[in-house]
Coordinates of C-alpha atoms and ligand atoms in Angstrom, one line a residue:
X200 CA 143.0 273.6 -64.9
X201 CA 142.4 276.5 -63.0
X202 CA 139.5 278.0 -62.0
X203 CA 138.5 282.0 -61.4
X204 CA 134.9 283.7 -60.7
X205 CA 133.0 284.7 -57.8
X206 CA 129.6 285.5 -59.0
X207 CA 126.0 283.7 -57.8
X208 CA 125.4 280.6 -56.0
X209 CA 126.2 277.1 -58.2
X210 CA 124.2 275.5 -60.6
X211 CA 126.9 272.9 -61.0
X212 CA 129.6 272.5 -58.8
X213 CA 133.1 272.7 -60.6
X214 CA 136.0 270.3 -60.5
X215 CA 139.2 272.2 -61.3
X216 CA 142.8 271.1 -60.1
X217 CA 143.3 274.4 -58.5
X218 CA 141.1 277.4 -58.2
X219 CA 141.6 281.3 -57.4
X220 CA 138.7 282.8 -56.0
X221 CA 138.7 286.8 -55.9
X222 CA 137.3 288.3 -52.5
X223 CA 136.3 292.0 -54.5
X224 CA 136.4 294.5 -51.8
X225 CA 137.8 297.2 -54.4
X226 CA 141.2 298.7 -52.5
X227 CA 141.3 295.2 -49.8
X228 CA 140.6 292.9 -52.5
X229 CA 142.5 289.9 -51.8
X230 CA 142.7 286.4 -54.0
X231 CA 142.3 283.1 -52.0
X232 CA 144.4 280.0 -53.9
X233 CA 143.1 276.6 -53.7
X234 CA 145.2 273.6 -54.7
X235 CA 147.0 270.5 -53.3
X236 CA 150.5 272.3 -53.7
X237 CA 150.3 275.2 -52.5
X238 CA 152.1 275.1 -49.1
X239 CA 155.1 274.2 -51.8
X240 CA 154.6 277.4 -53.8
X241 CA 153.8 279.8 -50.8
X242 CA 157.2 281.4 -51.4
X243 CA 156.3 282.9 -54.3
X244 CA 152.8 283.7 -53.8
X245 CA 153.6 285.3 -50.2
X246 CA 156.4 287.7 -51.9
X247 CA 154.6 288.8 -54.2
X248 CA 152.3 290.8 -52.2
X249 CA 154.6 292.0 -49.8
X250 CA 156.2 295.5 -49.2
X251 CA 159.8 294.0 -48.2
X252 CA 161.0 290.8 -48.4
X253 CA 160.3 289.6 -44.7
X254 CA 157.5 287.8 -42.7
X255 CA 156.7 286.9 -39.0
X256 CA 154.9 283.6 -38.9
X257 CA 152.5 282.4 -36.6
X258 CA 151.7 279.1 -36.1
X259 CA 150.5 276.1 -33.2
X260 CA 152.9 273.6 -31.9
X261 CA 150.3 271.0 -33.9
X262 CA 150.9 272.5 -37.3
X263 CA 154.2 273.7 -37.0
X264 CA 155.3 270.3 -36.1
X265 CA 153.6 268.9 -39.9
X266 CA 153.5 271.9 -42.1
X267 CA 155.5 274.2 -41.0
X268 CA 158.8 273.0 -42.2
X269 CA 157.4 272.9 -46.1
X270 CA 156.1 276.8 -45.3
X271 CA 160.2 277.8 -44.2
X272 CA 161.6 275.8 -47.3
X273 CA 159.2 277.5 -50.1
X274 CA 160.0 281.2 -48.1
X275 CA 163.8 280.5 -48.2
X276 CA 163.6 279.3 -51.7
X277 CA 161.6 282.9 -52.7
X278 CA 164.2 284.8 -50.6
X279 CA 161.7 285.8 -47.7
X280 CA 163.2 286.1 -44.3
X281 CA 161.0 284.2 -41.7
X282 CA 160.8 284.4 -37.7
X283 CA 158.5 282.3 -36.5
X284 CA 156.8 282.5 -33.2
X285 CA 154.8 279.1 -31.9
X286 CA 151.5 278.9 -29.5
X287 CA 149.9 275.8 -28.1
X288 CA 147.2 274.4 -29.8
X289 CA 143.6 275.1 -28.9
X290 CA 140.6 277.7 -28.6
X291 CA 142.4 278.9 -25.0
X292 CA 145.1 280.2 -27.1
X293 CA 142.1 282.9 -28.0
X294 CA 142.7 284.7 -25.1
X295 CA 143.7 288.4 -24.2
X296 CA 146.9 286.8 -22.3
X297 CA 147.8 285.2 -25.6
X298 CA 146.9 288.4 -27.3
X299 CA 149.2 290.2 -24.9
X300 CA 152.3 287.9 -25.0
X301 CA 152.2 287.6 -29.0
X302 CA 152.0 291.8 -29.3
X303 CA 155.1 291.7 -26.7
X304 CA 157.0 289.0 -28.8
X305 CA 156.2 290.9 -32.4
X306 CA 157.3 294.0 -30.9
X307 CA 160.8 291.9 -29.6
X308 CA 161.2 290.9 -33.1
X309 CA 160.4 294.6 -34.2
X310 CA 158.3 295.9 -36.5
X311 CA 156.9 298.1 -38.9
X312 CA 154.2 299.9 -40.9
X313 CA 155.3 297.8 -44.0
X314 CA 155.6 294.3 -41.7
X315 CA 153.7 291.2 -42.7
X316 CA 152.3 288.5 -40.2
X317 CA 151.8 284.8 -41.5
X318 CA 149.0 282.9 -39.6
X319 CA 149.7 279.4 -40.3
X320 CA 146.7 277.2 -38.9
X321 CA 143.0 277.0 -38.0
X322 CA 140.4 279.2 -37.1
X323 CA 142.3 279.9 -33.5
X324 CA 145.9 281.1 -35.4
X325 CA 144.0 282.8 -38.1
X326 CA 141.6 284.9 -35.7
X327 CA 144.3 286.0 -33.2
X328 CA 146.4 286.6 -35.8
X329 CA 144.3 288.6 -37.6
X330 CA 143.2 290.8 -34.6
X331 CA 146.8 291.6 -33.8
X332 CA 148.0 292.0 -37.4
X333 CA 144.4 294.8 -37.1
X334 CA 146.0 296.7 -33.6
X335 CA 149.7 296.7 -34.2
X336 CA 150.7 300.1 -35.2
X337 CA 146.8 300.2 -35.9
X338 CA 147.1 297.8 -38.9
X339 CA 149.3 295.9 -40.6
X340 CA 149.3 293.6 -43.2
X341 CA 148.4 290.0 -42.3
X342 CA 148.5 286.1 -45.1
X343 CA 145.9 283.4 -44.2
X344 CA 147.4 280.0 -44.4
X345 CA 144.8 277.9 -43.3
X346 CA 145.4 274.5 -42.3
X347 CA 141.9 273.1 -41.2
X348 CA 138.8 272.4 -43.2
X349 CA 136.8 275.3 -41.0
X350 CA 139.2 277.7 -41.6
X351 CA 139.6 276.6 -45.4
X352 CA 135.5 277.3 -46.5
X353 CA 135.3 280.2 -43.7
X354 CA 137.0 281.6 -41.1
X355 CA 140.1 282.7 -42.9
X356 CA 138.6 284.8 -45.6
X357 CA 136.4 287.8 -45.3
X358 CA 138.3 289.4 -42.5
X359 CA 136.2 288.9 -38.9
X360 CA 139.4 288.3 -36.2
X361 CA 139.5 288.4 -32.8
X362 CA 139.2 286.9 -29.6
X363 CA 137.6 285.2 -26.3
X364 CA 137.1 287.1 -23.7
X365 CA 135.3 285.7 -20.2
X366 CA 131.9 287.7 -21.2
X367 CA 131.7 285.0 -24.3
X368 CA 133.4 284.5 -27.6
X369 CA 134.8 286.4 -30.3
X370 CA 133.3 289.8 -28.3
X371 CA 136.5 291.2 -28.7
X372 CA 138.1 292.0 -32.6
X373 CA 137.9 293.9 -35.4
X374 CA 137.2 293.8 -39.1
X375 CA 140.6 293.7 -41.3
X376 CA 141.3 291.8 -44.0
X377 CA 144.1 289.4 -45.0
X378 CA 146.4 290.5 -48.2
X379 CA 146.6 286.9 -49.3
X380 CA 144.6 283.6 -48.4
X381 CA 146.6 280.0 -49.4
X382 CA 144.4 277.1 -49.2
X383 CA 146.7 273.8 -49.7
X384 CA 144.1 270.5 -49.8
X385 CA 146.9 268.4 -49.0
X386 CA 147.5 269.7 -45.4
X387 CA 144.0 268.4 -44.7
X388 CA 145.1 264.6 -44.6
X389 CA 146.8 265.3 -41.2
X390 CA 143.5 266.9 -39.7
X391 CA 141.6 264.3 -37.1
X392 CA 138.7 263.2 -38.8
X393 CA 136.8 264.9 -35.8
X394 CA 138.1 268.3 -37.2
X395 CA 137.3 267.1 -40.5
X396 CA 133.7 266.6 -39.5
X397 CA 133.8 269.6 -37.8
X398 CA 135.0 272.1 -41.0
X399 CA 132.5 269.8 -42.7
X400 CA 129.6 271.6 -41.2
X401 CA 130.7 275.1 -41.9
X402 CA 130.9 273.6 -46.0
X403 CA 127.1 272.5 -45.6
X404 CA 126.2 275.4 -44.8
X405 CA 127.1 276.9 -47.6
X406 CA 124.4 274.7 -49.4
X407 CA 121.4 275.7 -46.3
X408 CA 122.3 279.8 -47.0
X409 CA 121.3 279.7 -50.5
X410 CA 122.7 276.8 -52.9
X411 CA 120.4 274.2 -52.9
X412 CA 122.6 272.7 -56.0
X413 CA 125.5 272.5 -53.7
X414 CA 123.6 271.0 -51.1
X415 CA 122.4 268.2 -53.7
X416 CA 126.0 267.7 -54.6
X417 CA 127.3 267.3 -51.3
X418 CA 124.5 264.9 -50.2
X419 CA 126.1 262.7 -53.6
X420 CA 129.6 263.9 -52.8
X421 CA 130.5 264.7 -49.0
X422 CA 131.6 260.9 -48.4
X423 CA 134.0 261.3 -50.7
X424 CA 135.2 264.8 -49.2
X425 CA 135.2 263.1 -46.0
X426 CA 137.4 260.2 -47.3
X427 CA 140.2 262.5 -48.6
X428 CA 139.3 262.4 -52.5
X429 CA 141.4 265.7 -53.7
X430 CA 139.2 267.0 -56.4
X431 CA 136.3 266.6 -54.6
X432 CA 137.8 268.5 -51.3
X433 CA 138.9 271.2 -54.4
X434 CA 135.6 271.7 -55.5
X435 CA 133.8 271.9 -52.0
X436 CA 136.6 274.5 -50.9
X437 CA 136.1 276.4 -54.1
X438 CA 132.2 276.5 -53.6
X439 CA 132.4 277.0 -50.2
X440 CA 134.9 279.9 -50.5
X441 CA 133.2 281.5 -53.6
X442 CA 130.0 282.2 -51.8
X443 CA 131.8 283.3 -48.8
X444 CA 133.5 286.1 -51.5
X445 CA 130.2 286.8 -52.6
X446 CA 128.1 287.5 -49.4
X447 CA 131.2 289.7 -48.2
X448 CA 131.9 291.5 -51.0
X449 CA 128.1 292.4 -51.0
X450 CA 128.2 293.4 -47.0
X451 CA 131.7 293.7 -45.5
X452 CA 131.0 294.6 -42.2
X453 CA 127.5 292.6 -41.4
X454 CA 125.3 296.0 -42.0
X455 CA 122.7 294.6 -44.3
X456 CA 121.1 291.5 -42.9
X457 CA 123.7 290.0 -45.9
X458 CA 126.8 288.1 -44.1
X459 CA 124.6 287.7 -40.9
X460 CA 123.6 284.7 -43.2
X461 CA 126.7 283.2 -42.7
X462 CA 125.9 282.8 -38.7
X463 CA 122.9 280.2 -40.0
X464 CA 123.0 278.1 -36.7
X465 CA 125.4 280.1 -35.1
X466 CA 122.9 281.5 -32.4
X467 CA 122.1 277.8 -30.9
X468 CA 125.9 276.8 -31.6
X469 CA 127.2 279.4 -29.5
X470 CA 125.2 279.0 -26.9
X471 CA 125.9 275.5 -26.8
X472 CA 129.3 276.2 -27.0
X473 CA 129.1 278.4 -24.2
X474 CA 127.3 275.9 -22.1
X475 CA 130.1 273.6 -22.5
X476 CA 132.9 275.9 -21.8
X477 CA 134.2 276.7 -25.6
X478 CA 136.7 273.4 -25.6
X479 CA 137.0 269.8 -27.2
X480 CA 134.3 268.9 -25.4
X481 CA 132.2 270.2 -28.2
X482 CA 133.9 271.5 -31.4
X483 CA 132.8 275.1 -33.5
X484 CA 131.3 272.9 -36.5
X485 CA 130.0 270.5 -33.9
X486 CA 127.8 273.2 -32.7
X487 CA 127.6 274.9 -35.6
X488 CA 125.8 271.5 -37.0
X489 CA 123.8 270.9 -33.6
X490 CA 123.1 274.9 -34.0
X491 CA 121.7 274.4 -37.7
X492 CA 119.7 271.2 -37.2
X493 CA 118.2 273.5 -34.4
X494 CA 117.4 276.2 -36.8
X495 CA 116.1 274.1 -39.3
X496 CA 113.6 272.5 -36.6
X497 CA 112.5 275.7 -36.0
X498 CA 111.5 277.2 -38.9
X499 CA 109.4 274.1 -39.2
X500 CA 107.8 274.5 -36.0
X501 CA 106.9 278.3 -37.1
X502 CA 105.5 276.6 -40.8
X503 CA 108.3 278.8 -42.8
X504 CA 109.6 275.0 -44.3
X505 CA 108.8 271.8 -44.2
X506 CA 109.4 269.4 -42.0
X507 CA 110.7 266.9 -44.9
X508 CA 113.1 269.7 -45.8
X509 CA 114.2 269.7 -41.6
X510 CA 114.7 266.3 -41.9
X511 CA 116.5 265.6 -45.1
X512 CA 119.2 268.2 -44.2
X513 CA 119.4 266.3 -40.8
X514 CA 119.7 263.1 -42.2
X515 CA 122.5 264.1 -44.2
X516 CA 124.9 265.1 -41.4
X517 CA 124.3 262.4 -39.7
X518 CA 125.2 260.5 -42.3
X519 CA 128.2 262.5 -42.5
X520 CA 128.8 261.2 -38.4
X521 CA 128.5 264.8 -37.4
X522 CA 126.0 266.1 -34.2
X523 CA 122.7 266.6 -34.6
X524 CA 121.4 267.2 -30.8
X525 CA 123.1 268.3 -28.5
X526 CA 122.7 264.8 -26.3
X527 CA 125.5 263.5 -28.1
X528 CA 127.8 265.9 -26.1
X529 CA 128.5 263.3 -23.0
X530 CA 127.8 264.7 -19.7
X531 CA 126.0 267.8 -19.9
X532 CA 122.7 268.7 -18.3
X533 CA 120.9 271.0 -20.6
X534 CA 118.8 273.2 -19.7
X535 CA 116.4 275.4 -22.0
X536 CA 116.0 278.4 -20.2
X537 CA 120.3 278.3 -19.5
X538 CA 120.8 278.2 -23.4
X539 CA 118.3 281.1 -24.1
X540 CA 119.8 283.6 -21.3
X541 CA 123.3 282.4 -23.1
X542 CA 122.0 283.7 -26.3
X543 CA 120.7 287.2 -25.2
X544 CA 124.4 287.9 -23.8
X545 CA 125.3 287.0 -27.8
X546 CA 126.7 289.7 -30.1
X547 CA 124.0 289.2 -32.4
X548 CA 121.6 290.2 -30.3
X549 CA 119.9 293.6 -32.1
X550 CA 118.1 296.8 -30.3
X551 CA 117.5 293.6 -27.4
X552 CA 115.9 291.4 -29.7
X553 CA 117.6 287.7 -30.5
X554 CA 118.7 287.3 -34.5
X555 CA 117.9 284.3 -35.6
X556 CA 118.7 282.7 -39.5
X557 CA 116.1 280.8 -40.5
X558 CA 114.9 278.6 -43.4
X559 CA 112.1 278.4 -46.4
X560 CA 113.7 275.3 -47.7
X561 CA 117.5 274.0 -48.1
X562 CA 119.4 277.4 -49.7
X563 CA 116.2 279.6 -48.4
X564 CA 117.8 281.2 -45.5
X565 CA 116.9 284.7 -44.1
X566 CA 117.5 286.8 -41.0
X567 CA 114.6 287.5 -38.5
X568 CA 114.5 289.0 -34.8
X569 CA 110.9 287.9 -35.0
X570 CA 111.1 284.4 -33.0
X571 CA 109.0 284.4 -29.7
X572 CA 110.7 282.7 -26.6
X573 CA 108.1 279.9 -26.3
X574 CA 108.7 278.6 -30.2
X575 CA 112.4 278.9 -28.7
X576 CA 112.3 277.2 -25.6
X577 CA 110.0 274.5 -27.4
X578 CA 112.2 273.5 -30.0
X579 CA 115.4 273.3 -27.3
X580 CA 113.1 271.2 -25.3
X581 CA 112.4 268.8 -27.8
X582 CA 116.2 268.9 -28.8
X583 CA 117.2 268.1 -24.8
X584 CA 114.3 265.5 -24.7
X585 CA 115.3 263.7 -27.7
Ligands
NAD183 P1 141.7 275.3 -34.4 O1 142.4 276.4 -35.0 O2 141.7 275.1 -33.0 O3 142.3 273.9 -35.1 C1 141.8 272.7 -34.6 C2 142.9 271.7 -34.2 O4 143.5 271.2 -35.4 C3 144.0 272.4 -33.4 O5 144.4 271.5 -32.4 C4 145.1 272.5 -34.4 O6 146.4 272.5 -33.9 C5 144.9 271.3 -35.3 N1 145.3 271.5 -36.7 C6 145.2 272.6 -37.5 N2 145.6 272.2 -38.7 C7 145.9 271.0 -38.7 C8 146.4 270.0 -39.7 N3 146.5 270.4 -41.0 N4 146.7 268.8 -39.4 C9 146.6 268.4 -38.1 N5 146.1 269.2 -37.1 C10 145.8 270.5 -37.4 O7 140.2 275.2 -34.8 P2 139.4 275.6 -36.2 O8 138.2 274.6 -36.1 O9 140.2 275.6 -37.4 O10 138.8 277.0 -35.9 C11 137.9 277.3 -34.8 C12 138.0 278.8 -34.6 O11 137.7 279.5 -35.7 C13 137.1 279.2 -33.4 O12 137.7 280.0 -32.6 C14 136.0 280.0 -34.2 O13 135.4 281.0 -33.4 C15 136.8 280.5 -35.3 N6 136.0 280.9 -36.5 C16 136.2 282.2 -37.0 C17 135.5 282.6 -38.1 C18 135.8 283.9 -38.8 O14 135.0 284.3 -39.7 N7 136.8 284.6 -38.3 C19 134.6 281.7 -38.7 C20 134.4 280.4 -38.2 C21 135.1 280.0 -37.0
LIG184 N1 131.8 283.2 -40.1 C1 130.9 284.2 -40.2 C2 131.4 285.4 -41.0 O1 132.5 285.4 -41.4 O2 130.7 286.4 -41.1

């Protein structure tokens, strides 16, 4: 069975075999397909939306080594003509070097208005990807293949790409959409479980913005997620992606206090991130779930929830072996007032004033600039002390 819709938040969370979620953005709408085949049947998928039979794909030596192989068979079987250009693996491969050396190779190959890219990959090859796919001949089109949980439930729908630069992360990049988002579940049993966890975080989140229902069904289902059941990775992917189609549909380009949502713990995590130099030291959902357990803390320091709600969402990733302070990152010496300067230099800082997503409850979330520096720098104290 397949499954199509992208209105409100869950009341039950479904359990088709294969989904296809709409991303409605009227003349950049795009579908994102979720199933356990369809690496196989990316041929066919991938042609179909393309202006001339041919693709450039862009992977990591990690992915290209498992998957990529499967990706060249189902294009040759479609009658797409592939080049394929490889990177190393890893958030360094973010970089405006990168960036330079993959515009110089694209343009080797040669291109056109009508040229499609092929990100096959995590968040890393899906964001650099993207932002070239955005600048070449000022925008061309651009397929999401992603091959991690993360970039499954988030990064590689709703078109944010882009790039680190020294002055922090993702500062440089530009909103453009992908034509096409293929979501194969089966290219998720190669992941380390530590990337699992990671992409597990971003799925959670889901549940803290505004689906409470989701969050009670991960809190029964998660483990099973986590231990590679295919219909329950189906339905958290669907879920997951669904909301993510709604909140950008309804707020594209972050305008309306709407998709900031989505960064709910993302000003602790990337400060933390920051602090530890954006490697494998600590991990995007890592922070991301340090980052929310931080958020969550505070808004029941400021009495907006209750602490029972704090600590039930806590409990639950650490049931789920993920970070919940950031003492669990070895060797670091935090330091309160280090992580709040790291947040002011943040892009979501607004008219000078820190954004923050807070909670009411689990699936209460909201956006505020109204959090004073003390509340702040008590709730990272307590975290560091901890
Ligand atoms: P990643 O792309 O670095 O992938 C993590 C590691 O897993 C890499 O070493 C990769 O080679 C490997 N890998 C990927 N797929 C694999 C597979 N199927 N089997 C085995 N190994 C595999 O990291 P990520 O967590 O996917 O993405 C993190 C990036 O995403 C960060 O740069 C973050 O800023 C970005 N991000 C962007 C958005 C957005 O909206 N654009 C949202 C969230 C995160
Ligand atoms: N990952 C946050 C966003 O896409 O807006």
């Amino acid at each position: 069975m397949t499954s199509v819709s992208n209105s409100g938040p869950v009341s039950s969370v479904p359990s088709p075999s294969s989904a296809i979620v709409p991303v409605a953005l009227g003349d950049r709408a795009y579908d994102i397909h979720i199933g356990p085949t369809i690496l196989a049947e990316a041929g066919t998928l991938i042609k179909s939306v393309l202006a001339r039979p041919q693709v450039i794909v862009i992977t990591d030596e990690t992915v290209a080594r498992l998957h990529l192989e499967t990706l060249t068979e189902s294009l040759r079987k479609a009658g797409v003509k592939q080049e394929t250009i490889i990177l190393p693996p890893g958030e360094s491969t973010k970089s405006l070097e990168r960036l330079s050396r993959l515009l110089d190779d694209i343009f080797d190959i040669g291109i056109e208005r009508s040229s499609t890219l092929v990100a096959l990959g995590g968040g890393v090859i899906g964001d650099l990807v993207g932002f070239v796919a955005a600048i070449a001949l000022r925008g061309i089109d651009f397929i999401q293949i992603p091959t991690t949980l993360l970039a499954q439930v988030d990064s590689s729908v709703g078109g944010k790409t882009g790039i680190n630069v020294p002055a922090g992360k993702n500062l440089v990049g530009a909103f453009h959409q992908p034509r096409l988002v293929l979501a194969d579940i089966s290219v998720l049993d190669t992941l380390s479980r530590r990337e699992l966890r990671a992409g597990y975080a971003e799925v959670v989140k889901y549940g803290a913005i505004d689906d409470f229902a989701f969050f009670q069904w991960l809190e029964t289902h998660g483990a099973d997620l986590m231990a590679g059941d295919t219909a329950a990775r189906i339905a958290a992917v669907e879920t997951s992606c669904r909301a993510k189609a709604r909140i950008v549909a309804e707020d594209e380009r972050e305008e309306a206090d709407r998709r900031a949502l989505l960064n709910f713990g993302h000003t602790f995590a990337h400060a933390l991130e920051s602090a530890t130099g954006f490697g494998s030291r600590l991990l995007h959902g890592e922070a991301v779930s340090i980052g929310m357990v931080m958020a969550f803390d505070l808004s029941a320091r400021l009495g907006l929830c209750e602490g029972q709600d704090a600590a039930r969402f806590t409990r639950h990733l650490a049931e789920l072996g993920l970070p919940t302070g950031p003492n669990s990152v070895p060797g670091v010496v935090w330091s309160a007032s280090d992580l709040v300067a790291r947040m002011a230099s943040d892009k979501k800082v607004k008219n000078g004033r820190l954004t923050f997503v807070l909670a009411r409850g689990i699936g209460q979330s909201f956006v505020t600039q109204d959090v004073a520096v003390e509340d702040l720098t008590a709730i990272l104290n307590e975290a560091i002390a901890a």
